[in-house]
Short mmCIF file of C-alpha atoms in Angstrom, two decimals:
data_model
loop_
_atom_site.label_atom_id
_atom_site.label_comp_id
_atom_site.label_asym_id
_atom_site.label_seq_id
_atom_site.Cartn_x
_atom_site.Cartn_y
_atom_site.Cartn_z
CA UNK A 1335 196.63 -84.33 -64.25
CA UNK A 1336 194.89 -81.04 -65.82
CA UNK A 1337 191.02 -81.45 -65.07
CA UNK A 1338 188.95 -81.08 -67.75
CA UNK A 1339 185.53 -78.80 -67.86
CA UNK A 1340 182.54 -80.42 -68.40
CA UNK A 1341 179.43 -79.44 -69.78
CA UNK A 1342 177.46 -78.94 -66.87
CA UNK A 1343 181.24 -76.73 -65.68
CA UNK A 1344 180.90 -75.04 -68.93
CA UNK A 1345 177.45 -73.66 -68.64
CA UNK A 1346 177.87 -73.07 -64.78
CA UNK A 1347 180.91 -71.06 -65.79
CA UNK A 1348 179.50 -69.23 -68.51
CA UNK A 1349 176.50 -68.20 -66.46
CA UNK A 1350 179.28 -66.76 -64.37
CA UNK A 1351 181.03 -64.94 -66.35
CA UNK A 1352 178.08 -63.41 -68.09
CA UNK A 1353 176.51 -62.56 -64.27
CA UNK A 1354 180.10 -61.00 -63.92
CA UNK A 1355 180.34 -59.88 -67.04
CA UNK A 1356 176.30 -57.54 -66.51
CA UNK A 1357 177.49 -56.56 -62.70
CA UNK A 1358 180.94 -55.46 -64.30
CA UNK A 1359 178.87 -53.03 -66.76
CA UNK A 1360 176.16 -52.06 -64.22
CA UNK A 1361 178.89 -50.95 -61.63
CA UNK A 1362 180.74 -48.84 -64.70
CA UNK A 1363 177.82 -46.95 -65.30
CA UNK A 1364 176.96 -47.07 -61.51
CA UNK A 1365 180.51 -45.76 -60.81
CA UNK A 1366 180.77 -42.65 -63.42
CA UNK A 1367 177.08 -41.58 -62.78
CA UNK A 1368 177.25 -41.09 -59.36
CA UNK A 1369 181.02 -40.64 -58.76
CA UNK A 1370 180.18 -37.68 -61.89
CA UNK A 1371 177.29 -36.39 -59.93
CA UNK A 1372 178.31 -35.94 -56.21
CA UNK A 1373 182.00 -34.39 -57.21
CA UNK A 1374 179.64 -32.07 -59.30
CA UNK A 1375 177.96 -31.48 -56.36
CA UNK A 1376 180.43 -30.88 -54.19
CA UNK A 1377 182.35 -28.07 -56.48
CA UNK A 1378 179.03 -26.46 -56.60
CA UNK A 1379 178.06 -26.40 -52.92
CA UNK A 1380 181.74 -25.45 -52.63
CA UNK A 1381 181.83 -22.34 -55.02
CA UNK A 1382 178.05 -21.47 -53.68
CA UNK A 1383 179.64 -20.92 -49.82
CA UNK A 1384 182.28 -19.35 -51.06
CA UNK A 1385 180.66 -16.93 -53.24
CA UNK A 1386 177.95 -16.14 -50.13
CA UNK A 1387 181.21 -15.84 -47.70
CA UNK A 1388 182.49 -13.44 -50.17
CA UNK A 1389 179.57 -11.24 -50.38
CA UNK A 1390 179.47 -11.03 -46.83
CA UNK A 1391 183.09 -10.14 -46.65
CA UNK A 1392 182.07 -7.28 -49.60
CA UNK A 1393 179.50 -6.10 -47.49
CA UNK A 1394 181.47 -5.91 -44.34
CA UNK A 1395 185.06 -4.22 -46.28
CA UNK A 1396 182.29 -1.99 -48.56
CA UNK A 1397 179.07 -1.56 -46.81
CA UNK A 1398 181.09 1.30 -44.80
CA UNK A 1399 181.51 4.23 -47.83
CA UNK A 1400 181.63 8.09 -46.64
CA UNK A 1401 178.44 9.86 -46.88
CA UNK A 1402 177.39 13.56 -46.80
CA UNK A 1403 176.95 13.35 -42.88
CA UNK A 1404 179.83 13.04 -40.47
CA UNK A 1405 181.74 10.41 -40.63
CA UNK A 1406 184.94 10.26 -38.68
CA UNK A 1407 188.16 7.94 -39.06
CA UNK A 1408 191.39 8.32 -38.14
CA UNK A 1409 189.97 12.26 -37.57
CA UNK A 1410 189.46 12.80 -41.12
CA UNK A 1411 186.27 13.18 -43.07
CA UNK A 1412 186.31 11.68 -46.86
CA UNK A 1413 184.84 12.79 -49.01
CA UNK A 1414 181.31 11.85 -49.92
CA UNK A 1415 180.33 8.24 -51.77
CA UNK A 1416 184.62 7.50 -51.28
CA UNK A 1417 185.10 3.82 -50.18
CA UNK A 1418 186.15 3.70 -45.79
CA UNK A 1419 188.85 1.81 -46.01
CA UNK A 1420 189.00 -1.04 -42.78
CA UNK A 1421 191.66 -1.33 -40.09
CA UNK A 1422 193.56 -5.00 -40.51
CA UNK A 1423 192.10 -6.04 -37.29
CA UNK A 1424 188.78 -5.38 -38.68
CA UNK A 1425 189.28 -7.63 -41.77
CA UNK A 1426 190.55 -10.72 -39.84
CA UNK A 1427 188.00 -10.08 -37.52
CA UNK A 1428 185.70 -10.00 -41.04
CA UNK A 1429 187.16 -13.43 -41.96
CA UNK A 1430 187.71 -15.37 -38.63
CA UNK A 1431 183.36 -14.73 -38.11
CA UNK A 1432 182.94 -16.31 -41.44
CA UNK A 1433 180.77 -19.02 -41.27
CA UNK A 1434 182.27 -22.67 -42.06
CA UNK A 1435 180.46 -26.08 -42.62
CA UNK A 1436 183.59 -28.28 -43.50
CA UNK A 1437 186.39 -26.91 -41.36
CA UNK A 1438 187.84 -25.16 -44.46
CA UNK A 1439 190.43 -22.92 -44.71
CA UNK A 1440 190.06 -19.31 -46.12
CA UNK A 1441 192.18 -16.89 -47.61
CA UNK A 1442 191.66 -13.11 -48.28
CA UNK A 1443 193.62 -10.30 -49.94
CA UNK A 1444 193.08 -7.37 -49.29
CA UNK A 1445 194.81 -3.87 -49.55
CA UNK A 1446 197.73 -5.54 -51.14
CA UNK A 1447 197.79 -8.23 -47.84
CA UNK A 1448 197.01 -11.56 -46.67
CA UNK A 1449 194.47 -12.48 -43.88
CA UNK A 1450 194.83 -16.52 -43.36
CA UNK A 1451 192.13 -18.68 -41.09
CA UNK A 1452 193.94 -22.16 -41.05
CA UNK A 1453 195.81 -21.31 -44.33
CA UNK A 1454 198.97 -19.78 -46.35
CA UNK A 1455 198.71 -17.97 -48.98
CA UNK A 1456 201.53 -20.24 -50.40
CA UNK A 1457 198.80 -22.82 -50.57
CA UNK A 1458 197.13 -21.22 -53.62
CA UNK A 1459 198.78 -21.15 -57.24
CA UNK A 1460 200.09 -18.24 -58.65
CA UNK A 1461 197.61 -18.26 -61.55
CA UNK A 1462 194.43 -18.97 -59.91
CA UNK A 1463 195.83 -16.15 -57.68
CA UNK A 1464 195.91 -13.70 -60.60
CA UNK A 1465 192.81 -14.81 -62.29
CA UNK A 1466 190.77 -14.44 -58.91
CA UNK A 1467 191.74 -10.41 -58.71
CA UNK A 1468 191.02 -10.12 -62.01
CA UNK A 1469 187.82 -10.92 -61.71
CA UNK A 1470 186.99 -14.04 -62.13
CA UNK A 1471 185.90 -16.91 -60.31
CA UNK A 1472 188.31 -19.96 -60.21
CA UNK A 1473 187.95 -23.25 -58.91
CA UNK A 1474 190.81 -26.14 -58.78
CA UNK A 1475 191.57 -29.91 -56.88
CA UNK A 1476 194.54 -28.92 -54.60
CA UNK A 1477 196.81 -31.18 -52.95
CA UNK A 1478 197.80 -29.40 -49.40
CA UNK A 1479 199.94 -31.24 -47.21
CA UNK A 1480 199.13 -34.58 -48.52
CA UNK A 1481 195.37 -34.13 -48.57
CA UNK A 1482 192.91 -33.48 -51.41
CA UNK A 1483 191.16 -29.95 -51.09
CA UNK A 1484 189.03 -28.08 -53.54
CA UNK A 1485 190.34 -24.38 -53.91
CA UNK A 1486 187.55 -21.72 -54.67
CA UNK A 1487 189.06 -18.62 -55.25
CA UNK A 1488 186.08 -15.48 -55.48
CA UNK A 1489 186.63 -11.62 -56.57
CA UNK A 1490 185.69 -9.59 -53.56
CA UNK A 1491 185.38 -5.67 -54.68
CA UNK A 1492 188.38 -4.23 -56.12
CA UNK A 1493 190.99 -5.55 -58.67
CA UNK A 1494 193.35 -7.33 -56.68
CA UNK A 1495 191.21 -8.15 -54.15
CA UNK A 1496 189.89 -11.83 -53.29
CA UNK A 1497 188.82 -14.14 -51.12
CA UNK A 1498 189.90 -17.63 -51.39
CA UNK A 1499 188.39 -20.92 -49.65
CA UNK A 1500 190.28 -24.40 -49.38
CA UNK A 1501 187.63 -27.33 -49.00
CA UNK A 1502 189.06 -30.68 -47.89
CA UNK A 1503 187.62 -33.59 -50.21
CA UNK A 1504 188.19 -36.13 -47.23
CA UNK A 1505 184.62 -36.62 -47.14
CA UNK A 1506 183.98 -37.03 -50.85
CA UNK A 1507 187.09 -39.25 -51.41
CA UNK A 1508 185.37 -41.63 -48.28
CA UNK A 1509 182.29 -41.60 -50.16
CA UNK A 1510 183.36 -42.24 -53.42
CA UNK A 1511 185.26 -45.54 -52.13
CA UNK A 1512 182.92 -46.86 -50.34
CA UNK A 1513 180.77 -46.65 -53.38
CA UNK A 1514 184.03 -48.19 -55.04
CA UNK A 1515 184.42 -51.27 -53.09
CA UNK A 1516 180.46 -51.52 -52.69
CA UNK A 1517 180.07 -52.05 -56.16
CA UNK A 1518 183.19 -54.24 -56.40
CA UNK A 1519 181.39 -56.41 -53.78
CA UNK A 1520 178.16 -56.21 -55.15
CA UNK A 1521 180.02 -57.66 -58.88
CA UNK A 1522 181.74 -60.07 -56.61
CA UNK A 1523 178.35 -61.43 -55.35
CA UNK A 1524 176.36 -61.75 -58.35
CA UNK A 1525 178.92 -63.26 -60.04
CA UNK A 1526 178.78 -66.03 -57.38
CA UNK A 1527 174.83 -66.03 -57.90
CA UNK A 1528 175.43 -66.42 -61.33
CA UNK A 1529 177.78 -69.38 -60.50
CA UNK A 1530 175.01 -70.71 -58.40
CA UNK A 1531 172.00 -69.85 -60.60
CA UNK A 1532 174.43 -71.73 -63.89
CA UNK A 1533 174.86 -74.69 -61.32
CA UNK A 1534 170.87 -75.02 -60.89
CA UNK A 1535 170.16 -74.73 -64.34
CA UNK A 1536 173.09 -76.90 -65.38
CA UNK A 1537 171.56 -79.50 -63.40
CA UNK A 1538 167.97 -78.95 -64.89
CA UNK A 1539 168.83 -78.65 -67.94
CA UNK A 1540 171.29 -81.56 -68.00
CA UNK A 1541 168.71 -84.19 -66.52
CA UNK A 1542 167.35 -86.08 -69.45
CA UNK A 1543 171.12 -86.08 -70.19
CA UNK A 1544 172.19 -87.70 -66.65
CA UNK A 1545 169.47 -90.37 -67.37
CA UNK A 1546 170.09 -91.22 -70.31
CA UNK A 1547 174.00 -91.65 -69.00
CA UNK A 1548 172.18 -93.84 -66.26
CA UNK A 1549 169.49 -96.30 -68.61
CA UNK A 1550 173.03 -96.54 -70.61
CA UNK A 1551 175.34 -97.56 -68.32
CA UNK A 1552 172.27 -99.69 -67.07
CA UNK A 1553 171.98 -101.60 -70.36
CA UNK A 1554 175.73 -101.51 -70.50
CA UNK A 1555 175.42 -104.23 -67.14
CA UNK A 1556 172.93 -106.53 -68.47
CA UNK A 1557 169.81 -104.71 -67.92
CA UNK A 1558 168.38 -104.68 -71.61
CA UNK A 1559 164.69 -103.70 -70.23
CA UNK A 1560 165.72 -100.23 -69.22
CA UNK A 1561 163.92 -97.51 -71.11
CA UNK A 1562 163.84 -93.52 -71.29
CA UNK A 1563 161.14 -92.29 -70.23
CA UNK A 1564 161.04 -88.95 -72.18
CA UNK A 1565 159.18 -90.03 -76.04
CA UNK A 1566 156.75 -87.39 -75.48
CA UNK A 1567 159.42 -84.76 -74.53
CA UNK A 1568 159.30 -82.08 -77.38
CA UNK A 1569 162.89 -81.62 -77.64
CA UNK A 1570 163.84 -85.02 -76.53
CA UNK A 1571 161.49 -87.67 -77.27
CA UNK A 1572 163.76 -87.99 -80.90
CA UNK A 1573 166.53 -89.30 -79.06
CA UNK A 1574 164.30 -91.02 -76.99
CA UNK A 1575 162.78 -93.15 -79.45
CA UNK A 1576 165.72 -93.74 -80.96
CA UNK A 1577 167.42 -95.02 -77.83
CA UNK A 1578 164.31 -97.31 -76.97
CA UNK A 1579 164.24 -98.73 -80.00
CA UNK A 1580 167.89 -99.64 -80.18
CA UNK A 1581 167.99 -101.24 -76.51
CA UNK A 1582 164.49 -103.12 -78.11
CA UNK A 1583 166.47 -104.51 -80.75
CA UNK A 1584 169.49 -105.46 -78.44
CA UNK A 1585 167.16 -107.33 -76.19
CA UNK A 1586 165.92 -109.30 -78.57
CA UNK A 1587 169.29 -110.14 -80.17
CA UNK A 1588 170.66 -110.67 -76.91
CA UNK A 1589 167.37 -113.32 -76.02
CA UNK A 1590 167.15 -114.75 -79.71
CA UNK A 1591 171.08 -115.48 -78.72
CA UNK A 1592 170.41 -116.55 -75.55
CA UNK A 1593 167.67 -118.98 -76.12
CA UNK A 1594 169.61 -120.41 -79.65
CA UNK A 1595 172.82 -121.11 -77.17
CA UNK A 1596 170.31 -122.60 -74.84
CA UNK A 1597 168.98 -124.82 -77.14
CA UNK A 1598 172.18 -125.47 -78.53
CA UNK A 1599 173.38 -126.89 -75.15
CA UNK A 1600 170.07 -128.61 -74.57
CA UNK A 1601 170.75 -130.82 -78.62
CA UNK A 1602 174.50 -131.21 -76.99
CA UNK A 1603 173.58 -133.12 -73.65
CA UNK A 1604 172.24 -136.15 -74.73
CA UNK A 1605 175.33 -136.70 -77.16
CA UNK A 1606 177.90 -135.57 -74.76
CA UNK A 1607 175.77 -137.44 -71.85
CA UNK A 1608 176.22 -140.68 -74.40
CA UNK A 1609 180.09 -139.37 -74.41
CA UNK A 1610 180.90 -139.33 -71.05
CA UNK A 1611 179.23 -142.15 -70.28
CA UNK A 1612 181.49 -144.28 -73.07
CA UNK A 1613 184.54 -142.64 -71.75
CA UNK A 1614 183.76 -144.00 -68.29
CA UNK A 1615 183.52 -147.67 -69.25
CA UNK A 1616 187.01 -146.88 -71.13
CA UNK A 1617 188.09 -145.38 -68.18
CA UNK A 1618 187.24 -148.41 -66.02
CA UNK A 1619 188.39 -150.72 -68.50
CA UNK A 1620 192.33 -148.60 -68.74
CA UNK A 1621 194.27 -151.79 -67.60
CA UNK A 1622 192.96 -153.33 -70.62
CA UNK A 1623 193.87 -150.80 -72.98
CA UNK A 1624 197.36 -150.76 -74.66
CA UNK A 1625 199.78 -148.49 -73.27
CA UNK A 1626 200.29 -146.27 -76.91
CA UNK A 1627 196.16 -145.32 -76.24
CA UNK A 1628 196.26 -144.40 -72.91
CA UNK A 1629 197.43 -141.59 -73.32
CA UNK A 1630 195.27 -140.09 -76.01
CA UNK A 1631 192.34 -141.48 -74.14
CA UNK A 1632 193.13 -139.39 -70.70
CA UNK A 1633 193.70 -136.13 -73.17
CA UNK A 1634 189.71 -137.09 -74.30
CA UNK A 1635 188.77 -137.17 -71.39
CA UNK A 1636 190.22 -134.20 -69.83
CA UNK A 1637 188.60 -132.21 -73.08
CA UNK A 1638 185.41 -134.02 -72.86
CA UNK A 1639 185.37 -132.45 -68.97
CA UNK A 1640 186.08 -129.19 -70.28
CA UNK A 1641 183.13 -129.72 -73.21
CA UNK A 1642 180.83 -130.74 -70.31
CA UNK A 1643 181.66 -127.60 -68.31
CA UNK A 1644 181.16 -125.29 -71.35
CA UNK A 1645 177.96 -126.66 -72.02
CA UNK A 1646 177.03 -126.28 -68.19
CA UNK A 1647 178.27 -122.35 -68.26
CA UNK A 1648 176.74 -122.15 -71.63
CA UNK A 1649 172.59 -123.39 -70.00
CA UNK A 1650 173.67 -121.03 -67.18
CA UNK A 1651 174.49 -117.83 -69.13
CA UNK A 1652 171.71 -118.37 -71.59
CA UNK A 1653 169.36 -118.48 -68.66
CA UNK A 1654 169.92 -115.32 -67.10
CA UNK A 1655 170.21 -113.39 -70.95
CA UNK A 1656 167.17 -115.18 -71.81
CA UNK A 1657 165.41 -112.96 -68.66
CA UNK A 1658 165.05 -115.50 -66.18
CA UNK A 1659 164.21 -113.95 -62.90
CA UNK A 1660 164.57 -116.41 -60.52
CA UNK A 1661 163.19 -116.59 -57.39
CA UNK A 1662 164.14 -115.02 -53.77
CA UNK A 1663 164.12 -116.53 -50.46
CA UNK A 1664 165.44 -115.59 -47.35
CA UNK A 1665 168.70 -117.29 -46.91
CA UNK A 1666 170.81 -116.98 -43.90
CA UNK A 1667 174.58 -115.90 -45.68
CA UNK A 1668 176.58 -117.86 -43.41
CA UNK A 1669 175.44 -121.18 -43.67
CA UNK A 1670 174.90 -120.73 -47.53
CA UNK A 1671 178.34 -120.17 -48.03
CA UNK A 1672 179.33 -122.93 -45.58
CA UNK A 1673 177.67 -125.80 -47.25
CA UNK A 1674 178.74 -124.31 -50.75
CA UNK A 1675 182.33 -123.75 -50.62
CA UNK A 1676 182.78 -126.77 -48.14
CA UNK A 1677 181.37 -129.17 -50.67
CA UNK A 1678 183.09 -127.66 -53.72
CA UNK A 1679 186.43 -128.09 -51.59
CA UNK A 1680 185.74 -131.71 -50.11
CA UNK A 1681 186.76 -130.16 -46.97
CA UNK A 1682 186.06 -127.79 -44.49
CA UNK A 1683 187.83 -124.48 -45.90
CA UNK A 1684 185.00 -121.53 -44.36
CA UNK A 1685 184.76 -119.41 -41.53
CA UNK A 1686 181.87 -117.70 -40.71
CA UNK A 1687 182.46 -114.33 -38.03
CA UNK A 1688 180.37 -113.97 -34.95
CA UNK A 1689 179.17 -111.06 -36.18
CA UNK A 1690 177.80 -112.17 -39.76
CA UNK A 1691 176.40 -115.77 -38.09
CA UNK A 1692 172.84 -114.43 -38.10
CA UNK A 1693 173.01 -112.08 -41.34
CA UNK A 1694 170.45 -112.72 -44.20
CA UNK A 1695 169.03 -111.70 -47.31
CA UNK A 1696 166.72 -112.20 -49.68
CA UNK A 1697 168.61 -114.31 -52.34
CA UNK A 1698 168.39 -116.80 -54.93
CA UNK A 1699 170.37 -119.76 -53.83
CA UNK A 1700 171.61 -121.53 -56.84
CA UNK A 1701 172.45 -118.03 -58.38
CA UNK A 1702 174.48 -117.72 -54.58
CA UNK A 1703 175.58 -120.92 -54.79
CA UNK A 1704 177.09 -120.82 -58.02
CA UNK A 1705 178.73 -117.94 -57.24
CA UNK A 1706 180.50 -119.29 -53.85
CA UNK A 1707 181.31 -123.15 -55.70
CA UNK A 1708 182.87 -121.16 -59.13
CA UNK A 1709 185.11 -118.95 -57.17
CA UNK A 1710 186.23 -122.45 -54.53
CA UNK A 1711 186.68 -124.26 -58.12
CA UNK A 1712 188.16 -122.16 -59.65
CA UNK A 1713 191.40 -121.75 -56.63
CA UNK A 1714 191.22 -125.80 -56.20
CA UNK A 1715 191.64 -126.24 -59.85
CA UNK A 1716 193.91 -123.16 -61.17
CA UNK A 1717 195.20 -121.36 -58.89
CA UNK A 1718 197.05 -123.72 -56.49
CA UNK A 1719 194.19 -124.53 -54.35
CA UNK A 1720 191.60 -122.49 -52.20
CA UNK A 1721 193.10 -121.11 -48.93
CA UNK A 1722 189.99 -120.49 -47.06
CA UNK A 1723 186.56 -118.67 -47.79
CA UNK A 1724 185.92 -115.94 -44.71
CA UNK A 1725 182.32 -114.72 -44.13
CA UNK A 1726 181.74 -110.87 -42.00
CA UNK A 1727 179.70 -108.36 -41.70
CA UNK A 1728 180.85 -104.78 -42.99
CA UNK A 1729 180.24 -103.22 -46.56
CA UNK A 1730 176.86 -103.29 -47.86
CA UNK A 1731 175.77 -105.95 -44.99
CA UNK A 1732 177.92 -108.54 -45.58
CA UNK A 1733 181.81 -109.54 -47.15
CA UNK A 1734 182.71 -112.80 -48.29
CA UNK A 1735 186.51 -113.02 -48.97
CA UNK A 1736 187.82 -116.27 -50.92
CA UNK A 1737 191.77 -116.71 -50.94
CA UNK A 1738 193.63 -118.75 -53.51
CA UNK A 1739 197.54 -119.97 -53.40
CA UNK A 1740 197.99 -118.80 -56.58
CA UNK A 1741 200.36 -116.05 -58.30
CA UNK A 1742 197.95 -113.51 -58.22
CA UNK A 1743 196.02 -111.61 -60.58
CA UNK A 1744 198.08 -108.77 -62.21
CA UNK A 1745 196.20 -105.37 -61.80
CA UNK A 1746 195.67 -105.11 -65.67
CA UNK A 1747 193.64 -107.81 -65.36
CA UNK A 1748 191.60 -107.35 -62.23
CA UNK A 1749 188.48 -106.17 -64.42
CA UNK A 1750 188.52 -108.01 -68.26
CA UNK A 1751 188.72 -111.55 -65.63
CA UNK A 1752 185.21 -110.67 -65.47
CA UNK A 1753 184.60 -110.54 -69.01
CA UNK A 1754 183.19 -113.90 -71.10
CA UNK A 1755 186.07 -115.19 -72.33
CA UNK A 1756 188.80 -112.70 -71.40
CA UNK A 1757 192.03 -112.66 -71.82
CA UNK A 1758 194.90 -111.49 -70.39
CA UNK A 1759 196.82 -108.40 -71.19
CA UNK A 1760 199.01 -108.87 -74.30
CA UNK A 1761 202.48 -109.77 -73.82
CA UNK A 1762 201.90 -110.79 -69.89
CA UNK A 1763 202.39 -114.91 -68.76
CA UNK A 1764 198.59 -116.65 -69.17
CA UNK A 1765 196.31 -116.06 -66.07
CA UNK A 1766 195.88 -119.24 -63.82
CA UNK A 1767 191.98 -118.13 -62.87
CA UNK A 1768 191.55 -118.46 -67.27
CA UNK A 1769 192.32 -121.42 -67.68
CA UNK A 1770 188.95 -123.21 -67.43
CA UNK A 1771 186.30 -122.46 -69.89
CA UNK A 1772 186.16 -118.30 -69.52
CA UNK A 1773 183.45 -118.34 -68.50
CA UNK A 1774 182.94 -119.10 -64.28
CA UNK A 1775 183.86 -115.93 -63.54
CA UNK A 1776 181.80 -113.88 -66.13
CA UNK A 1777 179.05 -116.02 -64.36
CA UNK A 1778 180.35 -115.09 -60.68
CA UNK A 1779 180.18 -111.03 -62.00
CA UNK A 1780 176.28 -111.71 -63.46
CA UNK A 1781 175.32 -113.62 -60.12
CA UNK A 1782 176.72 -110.98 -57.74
CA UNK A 1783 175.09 -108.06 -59.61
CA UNK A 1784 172.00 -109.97 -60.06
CA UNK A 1785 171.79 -109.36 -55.91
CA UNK A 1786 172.91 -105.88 -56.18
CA UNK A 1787 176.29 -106.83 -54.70
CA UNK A 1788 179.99 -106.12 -55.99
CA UNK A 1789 182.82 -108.23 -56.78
CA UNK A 1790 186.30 -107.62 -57.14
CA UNK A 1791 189.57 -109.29 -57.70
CA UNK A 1792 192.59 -108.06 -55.17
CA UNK A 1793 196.06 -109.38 -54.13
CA UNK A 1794 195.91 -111.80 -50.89
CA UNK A 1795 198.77 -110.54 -48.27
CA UNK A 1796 200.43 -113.57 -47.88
CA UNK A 1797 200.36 -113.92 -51.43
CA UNK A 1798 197.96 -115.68 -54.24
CA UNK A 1799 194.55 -113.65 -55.10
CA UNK A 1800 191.60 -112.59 -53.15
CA UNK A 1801 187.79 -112.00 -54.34
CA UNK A 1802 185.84 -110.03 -52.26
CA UNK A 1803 182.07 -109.81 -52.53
CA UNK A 1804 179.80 -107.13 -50.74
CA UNK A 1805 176.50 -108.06 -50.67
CA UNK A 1806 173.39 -106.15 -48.83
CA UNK A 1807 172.35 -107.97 -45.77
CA UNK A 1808 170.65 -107.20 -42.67
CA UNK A 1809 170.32 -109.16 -39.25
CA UNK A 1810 166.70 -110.78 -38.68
#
């Protein structure tokens, strides 16, 4: 299934990309400034040592010129101010004593030859050849057996004379991707801040947001006194307000409810008390009755059970909408749960583990006894009888399990049983455990969570349903 981003992955995200998005523009600029400046700096230091090798080169082919004393060569004496010219020992000797800071390789023609330190005179183009005895000072990026080099290529004295240096750019091309993958890095990790700064603010900024989710979902389970806390927030204390006041107005719906159905069922006991009580001298006067009104007199009384139930569930929901608190004692689990499901059963149907015999809480036991004798009922009356109620420790503290013999609970249903009044999915046979009045379980749900506990309907393995309800409990 594709996850979707939410808002706090949205603004996390966008912090991101804009963190990326700065680092990505900083290392640009970062990259062509400095990249710009030291290649700049290397053709200059380049041309600057080959220009001073060159003089010295001119000085050492030139400095030698006939004067008007003796001056003897080859036993000959030129004539004076005429250039001397040098012996080709002399001018490799000339450029083998140049000095040489990056193991470059020079070049030199002179008197239509080639002298070569670490070089051929292959190496250099024909055109920067050409424009170097002309005159004119060249410079050009090289590739010489597979490396990068910087060619300089100087005018020494004479036309078609000059003196060429090769400068490797190993050292520059190190630099510059270092700087490279520096500043890739560098992106890299602020974008990650970014993430991490977006993540922090996210959460920050999404607070009020994440509580108001919580007082929500709070009200959503029963809790109609939960309140925001932000009125006097400038940005939020709108939707503050407005959310107070709503829950307000459901809490006193939900009591003025509450305590109308309370009083309802209060008018309906003495009437249905009168009832039941005239359907048990009927009852105990059957053999007397004529066989055609039997019948219809067992049908009464089944429905005047049911009425008396409803009326029961009816006192007991209005009770706890109508804010009754109750009152907590410490109750050891075990033995509550005994006495409750054993007596709802008529037999003894609970086992209590060694290890939750001594486990208490702080309860309120008819709350914890309803719970236990509407979940026992419920299997003895609709769902093919109660198979046994299990009490030990794990979860919260403790786990009471309660098995049925029924056909289940189909997974579609495992939650909206817990609803007043719920019915089944559409379409799907009539659920055994919704048969009574709908509303023991709904009950069972408000009980449980009333002790900060869960509840939940699963499938027992030798068939028939299981509840399971964690409670918090701790040993004495």
């Amino acid at each position: 299934m594709r996850r979707r981003f939410g808002l706090r992955d949205r603004v996390m995200l966008a912090y991101g990309l804009l963190a990326l998005g700065l680092s990505g523009v900083l290392a640009l600029v970062t990259w062509s400034v400095v990249s710009n400046y030291l290649t700049n700096q290397r053709i200059s230091s380049a041309i600057v040592e080959t220009t001073d090798n060159a003089n010295t080169l001119h000085y050492g082919l030139y400095g030698l010129t006939s004067s008007c004393g003796p001056v003897r060569r080859l036993g000959q004496e030129p004539a004076c101010g005429t250039v001397v010219p040098q012996s080709p020992s002399m001018v490799m000797n000339l450029v083998e004593a140049l000095p040489s800071t990056d193991t470059a390789a020079m070049l030199m023609h002179y008197d239509g030859a080639w002298y070569t330190v670490s070089a051929k005179s292959s190496d250099i183009p024909a055109d920067m050849v050409e424009s170097a005895q002309g005159g004119v000072k060249v410079d050009r990026r090289l590739e010489v057996g597979g490396d990068e080099v910087l060619a300089v290529g100087v005018p020494v004295g004479r036309p078609g004379e000059a003196f060429f240096e090769l400068h490797p750019l190993n050292r520059l091309d190190n630099t510059l991707r270092t700087l490279k993958l520096t500043l890739i890095l560098a992106a890299i990790v602020t974008a990650l801040l970014g993430l991490a700064v977006g993540r922090l603010a996210s959460t920050v900024a999404l607070r009020p947001l994440a509580k108001l989710t919580q007082v929500a979902a709070a009200v959503a389970r029963g809790r109609l006194d939960a309140r925001l806390e932000a009125e006097n927030d400038p940005d939020l204390g709108g939707l503050a307000r407005s959310f107070n006041q709503t829950a307000a107005a459901l809490e006193k719906r939900v009591i003025a409810d509450a305590r109308f159905a309370g009083d309802v069922s209060h008018e309906l006991r003495t009437p249905l008390m009168t009832m039941m009580n005239s359907m048990q001298l009927i009852q105990n006067h059957r053999a007397e009755l004529p066989t055609s009104v039997r019948e219809p007199v067992e049908l009464l009384g089944d429905d005047l059970d049911r009425f008396r139930q409803l009326v029961v569930d009816l006192l007991e929901i209005s009770r706890d909408d109508g804010g009754d608190q109750g009152s907590r004692e410490l109750v050891r689990i075990g033995d509550l749960v005994r006495a409750a499901a054993d007596a709802t059963a008529g037999r003894e149907i609970t086992e209590v583990a060694p290890d939750a015999a001594d486990l208490t809480m702080e309860a309120d036991k008819r709350r914890l006894e309803r719970v236990i004798a509407n979940l026992v009922d419920n299997a003895e009356q609709h769902a093919g009888g109660c198979k046994g109620v299990l009490v030990q420790a794990g979860g919260k503290g403790v786990v009471i399990y309660v098995d049925d013999a029924g056909p289940g609970v189909p997974e579609a249903d495992r939650e909206r049983i817990f609803e007043r009044f719920g019915r089944g999915t559409p379409g799907t046979p009539p659920n055994p455990h919704r048969t009574g009045t709908g509303l023991g379980l709904a009950i069972v749900a408000r009980h449980v969570e009333w002790h900060h506990g869960t509840i939940q309907a699963t499938a027992r393995p030798e068939g028939g349903a299981r509840f399971i309800i964690d409670l918090p409990a701790k040993n004495p």
